[in-house]
GROMACS .gro file of C-alpha atoms in nm:
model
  297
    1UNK     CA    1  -1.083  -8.686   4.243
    2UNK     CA    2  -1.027  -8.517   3.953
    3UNK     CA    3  -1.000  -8.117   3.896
    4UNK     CA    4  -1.172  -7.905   3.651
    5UNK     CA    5  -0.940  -7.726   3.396
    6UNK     CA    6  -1.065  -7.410   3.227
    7UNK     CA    7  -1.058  -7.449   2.872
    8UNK     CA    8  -1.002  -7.145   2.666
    9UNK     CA    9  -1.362  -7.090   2.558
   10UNK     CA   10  -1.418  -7.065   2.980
   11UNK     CA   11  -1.184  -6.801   3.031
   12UNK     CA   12  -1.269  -6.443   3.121
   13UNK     CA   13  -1.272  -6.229   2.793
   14UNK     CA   14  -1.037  -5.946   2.826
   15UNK     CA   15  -1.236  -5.576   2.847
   16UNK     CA   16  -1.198  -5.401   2.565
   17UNK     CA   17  -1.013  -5.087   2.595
   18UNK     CA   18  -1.201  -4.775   2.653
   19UNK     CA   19  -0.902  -4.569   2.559
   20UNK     CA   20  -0.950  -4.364   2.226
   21UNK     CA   21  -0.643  -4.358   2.029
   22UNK     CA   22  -0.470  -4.050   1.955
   23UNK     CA   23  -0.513  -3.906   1.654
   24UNK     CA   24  -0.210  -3.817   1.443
   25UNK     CA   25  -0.116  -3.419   1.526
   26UNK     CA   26  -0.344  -3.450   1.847
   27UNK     CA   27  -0.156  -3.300   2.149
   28UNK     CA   28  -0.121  -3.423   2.484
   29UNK     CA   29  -0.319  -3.286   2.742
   30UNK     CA   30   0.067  -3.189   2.862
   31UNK     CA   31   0.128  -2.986   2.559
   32UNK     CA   32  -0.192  -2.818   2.539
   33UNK     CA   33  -0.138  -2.715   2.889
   34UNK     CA   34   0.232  -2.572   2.797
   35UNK     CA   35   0.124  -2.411   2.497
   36UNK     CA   36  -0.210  -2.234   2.639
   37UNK     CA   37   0.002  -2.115   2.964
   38UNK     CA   38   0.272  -2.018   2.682
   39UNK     CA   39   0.019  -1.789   2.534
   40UNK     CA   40  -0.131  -1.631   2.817
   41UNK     CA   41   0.192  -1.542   2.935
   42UNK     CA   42   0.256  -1.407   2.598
   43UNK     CA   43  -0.065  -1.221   2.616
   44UNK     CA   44   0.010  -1.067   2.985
   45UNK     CA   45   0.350  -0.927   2.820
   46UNK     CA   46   0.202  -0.789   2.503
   47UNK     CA   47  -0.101  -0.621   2.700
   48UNK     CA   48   0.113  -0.492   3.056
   49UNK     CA   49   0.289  -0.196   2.919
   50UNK     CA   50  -0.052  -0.095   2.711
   51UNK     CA   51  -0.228  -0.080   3.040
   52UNK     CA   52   0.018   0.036   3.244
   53UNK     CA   53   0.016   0.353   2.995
   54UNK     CA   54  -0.339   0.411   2.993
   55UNK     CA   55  -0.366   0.350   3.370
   56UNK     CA   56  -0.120   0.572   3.411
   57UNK     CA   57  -0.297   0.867   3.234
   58UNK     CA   58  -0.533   0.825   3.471
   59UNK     CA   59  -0.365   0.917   3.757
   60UNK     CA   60  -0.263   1.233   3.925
   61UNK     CA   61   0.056   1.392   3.919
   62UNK     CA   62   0.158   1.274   4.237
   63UNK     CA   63   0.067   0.938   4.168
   64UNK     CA   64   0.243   0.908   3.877
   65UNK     CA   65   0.550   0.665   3.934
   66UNK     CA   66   0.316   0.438   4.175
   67UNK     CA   67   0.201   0.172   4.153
   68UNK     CA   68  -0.106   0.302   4.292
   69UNK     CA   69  -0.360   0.299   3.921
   70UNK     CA   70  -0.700   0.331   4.094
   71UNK     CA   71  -0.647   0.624   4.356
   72UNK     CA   72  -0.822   0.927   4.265
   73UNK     CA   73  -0.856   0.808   3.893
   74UNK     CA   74  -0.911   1.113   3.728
   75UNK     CA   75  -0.889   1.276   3.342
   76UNK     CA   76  -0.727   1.595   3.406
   77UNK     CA   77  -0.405   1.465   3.232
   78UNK     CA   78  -0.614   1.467   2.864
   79UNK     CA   79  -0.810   1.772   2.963
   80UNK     CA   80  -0.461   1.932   3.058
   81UNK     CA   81  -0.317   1.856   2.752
   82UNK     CA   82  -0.525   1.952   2.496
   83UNK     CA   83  -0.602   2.293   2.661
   84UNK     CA   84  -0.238   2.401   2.794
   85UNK     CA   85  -0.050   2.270   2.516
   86UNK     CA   86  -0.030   2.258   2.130
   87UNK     CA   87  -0.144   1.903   2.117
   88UNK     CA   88  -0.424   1.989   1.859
   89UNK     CA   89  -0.162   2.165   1.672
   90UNK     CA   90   0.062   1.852   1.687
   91UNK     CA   91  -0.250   1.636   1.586
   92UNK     CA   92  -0.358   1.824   1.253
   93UNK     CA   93   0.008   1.797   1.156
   94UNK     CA   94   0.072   1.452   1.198
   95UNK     CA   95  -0.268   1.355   0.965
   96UNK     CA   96  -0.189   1.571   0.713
   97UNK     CA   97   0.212   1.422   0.715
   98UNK     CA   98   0.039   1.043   0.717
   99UNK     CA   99  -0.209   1.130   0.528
  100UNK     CA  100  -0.005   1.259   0.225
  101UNK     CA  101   0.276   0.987   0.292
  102UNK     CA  102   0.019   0.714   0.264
  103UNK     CA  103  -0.204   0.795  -0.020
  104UNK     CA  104   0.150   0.931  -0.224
  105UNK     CA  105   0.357   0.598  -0.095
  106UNK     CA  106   0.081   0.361  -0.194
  107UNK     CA  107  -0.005   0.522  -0.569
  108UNK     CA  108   0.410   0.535  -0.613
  109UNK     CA  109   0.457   0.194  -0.470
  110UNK     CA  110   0.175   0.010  -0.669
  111UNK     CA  111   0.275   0.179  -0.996
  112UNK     CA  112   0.636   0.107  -0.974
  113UNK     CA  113   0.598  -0.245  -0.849
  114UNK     CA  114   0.362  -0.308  -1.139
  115UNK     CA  115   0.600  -0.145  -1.365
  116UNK     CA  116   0.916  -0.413  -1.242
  117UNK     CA  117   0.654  -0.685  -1.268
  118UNK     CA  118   0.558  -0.652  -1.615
  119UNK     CA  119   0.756  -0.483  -1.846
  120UNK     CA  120   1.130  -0.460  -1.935
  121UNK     CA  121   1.319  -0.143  -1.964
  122UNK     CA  122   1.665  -0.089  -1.966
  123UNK     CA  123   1.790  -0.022  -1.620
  124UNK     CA  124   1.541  -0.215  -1.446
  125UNK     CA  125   1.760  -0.425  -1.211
  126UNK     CA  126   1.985  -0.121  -1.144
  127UNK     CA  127   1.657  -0.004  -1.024
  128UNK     CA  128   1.589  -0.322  -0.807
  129UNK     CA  129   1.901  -0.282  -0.646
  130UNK     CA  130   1.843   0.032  -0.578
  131UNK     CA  131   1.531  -0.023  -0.376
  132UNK     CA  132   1.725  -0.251  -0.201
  133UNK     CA  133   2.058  -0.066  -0.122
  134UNK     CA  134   1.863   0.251  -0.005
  135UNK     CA  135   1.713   0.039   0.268
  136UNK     CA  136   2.032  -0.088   0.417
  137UNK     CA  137   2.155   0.275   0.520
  138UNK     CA  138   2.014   0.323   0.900
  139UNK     CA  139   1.858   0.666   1.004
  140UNK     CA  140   2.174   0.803   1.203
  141UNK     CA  141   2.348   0.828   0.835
  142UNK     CA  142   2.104   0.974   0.615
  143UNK     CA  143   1.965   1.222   0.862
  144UNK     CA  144   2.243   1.494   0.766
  145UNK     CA  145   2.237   1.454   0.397
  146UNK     CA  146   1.858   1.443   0.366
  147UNK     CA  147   1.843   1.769   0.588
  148UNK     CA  148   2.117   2.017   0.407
  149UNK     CA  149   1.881   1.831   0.080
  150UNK     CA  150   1.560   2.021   0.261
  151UNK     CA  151   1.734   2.307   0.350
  152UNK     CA  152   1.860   2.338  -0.026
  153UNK     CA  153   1.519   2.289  -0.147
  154UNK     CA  154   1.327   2.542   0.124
  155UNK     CA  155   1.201   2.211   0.272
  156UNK     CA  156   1.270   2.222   0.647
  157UNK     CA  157   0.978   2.312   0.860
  158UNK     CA  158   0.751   2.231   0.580
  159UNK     CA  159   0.484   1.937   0.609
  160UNK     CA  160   0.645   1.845   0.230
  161UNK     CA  161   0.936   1.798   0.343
  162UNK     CA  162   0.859   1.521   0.612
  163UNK     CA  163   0.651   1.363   0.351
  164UNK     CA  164   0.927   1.326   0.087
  165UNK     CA  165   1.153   1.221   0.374
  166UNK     CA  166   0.931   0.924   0.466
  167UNK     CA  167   0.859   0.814   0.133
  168UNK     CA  168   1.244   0.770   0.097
  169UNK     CA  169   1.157   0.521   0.352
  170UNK     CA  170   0.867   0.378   0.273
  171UNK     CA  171   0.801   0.327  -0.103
  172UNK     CA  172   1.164   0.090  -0.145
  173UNK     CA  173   1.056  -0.174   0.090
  174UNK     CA  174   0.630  -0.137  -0.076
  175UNK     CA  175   0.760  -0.143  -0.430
  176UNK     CA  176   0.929  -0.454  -0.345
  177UNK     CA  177   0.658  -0.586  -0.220
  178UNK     CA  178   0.404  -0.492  -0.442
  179UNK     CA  179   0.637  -0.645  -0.761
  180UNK     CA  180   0.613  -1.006  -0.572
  181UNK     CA  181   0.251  -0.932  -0.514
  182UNK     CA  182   0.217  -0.836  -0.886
  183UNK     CA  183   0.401  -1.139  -1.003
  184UNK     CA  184   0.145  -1.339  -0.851
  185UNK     CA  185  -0.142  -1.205  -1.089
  186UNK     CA  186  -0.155  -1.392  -1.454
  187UNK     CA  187  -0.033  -1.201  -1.702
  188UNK     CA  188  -0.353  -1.313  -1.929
  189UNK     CA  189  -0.561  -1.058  -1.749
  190UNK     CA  190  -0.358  -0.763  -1.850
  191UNK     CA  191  -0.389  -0.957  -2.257
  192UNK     CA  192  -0.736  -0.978  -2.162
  193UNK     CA  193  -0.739  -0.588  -2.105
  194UNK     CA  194  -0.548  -0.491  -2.377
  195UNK     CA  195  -0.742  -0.726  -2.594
  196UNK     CA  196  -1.068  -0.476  -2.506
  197UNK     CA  197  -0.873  -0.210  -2.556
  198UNK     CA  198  -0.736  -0.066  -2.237
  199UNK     CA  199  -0.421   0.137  -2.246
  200UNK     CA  200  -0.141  -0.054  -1.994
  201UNK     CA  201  -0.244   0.244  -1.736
  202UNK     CA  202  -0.616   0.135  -1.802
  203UNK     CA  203  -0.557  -0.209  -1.730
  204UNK     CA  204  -0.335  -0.117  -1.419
  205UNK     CA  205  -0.630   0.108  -1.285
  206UNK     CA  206  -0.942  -0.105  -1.363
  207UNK     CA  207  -0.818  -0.495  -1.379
  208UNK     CA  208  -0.500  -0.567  -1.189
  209UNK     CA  209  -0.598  -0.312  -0.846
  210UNK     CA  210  -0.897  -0.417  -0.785
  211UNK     CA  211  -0.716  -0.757  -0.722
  212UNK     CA  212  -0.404  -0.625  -0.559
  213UNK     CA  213  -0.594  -0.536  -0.191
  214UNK     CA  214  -0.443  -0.690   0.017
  215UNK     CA  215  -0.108  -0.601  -0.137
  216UNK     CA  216  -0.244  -0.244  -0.104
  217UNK     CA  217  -0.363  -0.283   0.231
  218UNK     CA  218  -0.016  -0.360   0.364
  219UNK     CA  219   0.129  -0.087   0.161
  220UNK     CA  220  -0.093   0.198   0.305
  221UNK     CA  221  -0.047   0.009   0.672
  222UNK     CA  222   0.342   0.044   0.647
  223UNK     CA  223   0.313   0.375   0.495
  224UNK     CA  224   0.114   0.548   0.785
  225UNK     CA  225   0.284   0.349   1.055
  226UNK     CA  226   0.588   0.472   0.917
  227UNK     CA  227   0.505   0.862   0.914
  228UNK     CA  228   0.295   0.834   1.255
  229UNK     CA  229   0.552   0.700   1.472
  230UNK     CA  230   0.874   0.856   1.282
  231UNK     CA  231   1.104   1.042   1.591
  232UNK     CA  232   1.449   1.147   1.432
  233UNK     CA  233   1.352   1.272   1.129
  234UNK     CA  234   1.035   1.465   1.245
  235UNK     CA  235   1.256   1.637   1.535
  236UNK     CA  236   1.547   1.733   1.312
  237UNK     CA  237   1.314   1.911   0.998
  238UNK     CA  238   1.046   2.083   1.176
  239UNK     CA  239   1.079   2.351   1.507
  240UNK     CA  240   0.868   2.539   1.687
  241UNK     CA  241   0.561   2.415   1.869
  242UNK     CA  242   0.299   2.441   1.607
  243UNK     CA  243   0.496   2.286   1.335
  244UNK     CA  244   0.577   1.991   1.504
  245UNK     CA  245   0.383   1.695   1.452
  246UNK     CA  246   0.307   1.435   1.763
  247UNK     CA  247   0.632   1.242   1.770
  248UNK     CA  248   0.816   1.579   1.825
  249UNK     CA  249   0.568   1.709   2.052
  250UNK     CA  250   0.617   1.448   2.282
  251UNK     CA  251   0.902   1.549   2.355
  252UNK     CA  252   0.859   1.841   2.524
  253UNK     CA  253   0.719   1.672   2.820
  254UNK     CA  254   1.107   1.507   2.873
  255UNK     CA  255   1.396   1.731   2.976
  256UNK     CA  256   1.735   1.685   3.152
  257UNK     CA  257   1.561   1.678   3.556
  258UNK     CA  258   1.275   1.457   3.440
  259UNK     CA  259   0.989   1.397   3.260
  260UNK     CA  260   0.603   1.458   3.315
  261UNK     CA  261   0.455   1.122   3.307
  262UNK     CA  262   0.078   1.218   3.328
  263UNK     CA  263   0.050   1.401   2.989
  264UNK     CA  264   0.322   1.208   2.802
  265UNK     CA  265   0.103   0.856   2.872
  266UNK     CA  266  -0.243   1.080   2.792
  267UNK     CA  267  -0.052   1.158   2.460
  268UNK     CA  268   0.078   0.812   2.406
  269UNK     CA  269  -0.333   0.682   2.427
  270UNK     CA  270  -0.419   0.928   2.219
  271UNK     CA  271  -0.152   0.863   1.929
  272UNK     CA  272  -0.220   0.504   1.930
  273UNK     CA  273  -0.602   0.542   1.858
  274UNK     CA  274  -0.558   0.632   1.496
  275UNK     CA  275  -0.284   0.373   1.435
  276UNK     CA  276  -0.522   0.140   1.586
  277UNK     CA  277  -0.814   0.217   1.379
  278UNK     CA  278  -0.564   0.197   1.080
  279UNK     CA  279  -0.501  -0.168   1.174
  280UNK     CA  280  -0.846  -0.264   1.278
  281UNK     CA  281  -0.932  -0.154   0.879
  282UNK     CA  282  -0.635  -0.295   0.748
  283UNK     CA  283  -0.591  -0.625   0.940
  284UNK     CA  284  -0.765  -0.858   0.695
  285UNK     CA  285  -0.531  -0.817   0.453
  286UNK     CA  286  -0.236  -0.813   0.589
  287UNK     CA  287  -0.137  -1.164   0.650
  288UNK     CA  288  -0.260  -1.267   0.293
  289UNK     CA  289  -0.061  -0.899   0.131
  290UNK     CA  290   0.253  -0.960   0.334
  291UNK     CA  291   0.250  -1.344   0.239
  292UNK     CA  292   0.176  -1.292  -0.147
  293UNK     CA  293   0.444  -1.017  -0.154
  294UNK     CA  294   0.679  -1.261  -0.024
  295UNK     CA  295   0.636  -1.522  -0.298
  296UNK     CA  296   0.828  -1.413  -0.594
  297UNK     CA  297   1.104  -1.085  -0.548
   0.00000   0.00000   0.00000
């Protein structure tokens, strides 16, 4: 009796895989799980203390250090403040300080940065490194000698005098960054400019800013942020309720037995709606400003 012995063309064909291969940078399903529970723990973080502020403007008085955000929600916090205290006052102040620092810091910041970029002058890396040694001395130090400056110069309690201040703070780090923006131009469109004519201003004004957004965009950002949220300075230069502007106001809701939670957080909302609004406008360019300026120094 003899037995049958498969041959290979009898045996079973193995199945073909049904497994797609992974592509090359393709995560795991592990690591997409870690990194999207990565950033929506990053998210909760970011967003808590937001909403814990705004909640908390919502609440009553006696509510205030609870945890307890949706009993007797109520808006008498914001109606409180604007009618018993100078908040208005505070407000006005604070646009006209950002205001002025902004649209002063940007024009000084663009023209110097353009000026570094392009031509040479004697004294033009002193300059640099003065830029850059001015931002290396921390608040604390300069606060005395930029306030017997003021009082010198009739400053203190003057809106001028907070805008000077914070365009000693602003336009070194923007003028850095507007020369590496700058130096990412071609110099053929400011030949091509002077080639129709244009006076170096000329060709500054109508060529090179309409290119230099971005760059610009950043600028004002860091200018406004910088005069809107400003504490030490703002307290030490101005006094009395209707000169101060809304960092200093703030204040007055803290003293040495405690602090009034329900208008300080109604304030808080109400200071970060402008600087929101200021990012919402500027946030397209910021990534590609901050980025270009980085390029070249």
């Amino acid at each position: 009796m003899t037995t049958a012995t498969a041959t290979p063309a009898q045996a079973t064909p193995a199945r073909p895989s049904t497994r797609k291969p992974r592509r090359r940078g393709e995560r795991s399903p592990a690591a997409s799980l870690a990194l999207h529970l990565t950033l929506i723990i990053t998210s909760v973080i970011a967003v808590f203390p937001v909403l814990w502020v705004l909640l908390t403007s919502l609440k009553p008085a006696k509510y205030a250090s609870t945890t307890s955000f949706f009993k007797e929600t109520t808006i008498e916090n914001y109606t409180n403040l604007i009618k018993d205290t100078e908040f208005l006052a505070w407000f006005g102040n604070s646009v006209i300080v950002a205001g002025l620092s902004t649209v002063i810091g940007v024009f000084v910041s663009a023209t110097t940065g353009y000026a570094v970029s392009r031509f040479r002058f004697p004294g033009k890396r002193g300059l640099m490194w003065t830029l850059l040694v001015t931002q290396m001395f921390p608040v604390a130090v300069l606060i005395v000698p930029i306030y017997n400056i003021m009082s010198t110069l009739g400053l203190l309690n003057q809106p001028a005098g907070l805008v000077i201040t914070y365009l000693t703070i602003s336009v070194p780090f923007c003028a850095w960054m507007m020369k590496g923006f700058f130096d990412t131009i071609p110099r053929e469109i400011d030949e091509s400019g002077q080639v129709d004519g244009l006076t170096p201003f000329g060709t500054f004004w109508r060529l090179i800013l309409p290119l230099a957004k971005p760059g610009l965009a950043v600028t004002a950002f860091y200018s406004f942020i910088t005069a809107w949220g400003e504490v030490a300075y703002a307290s030490a230069f101005m006094v009395g309720d209707e000169n101060l502007t809304l960092a200093g106001g703030l204040q007055k809701f803290v003293n040495q037995y405690g602090a009034q939670w329900g208008p300080m957080t109604a304030a808080s909302v109400l200071i970060a709606i402008p600087a929101a609004l200021v990012f919402l406008f500027a946030q397209k360019h910021l990534v590609t400003g901050m980025s270009a300026g980085a390029v070249k120094g």
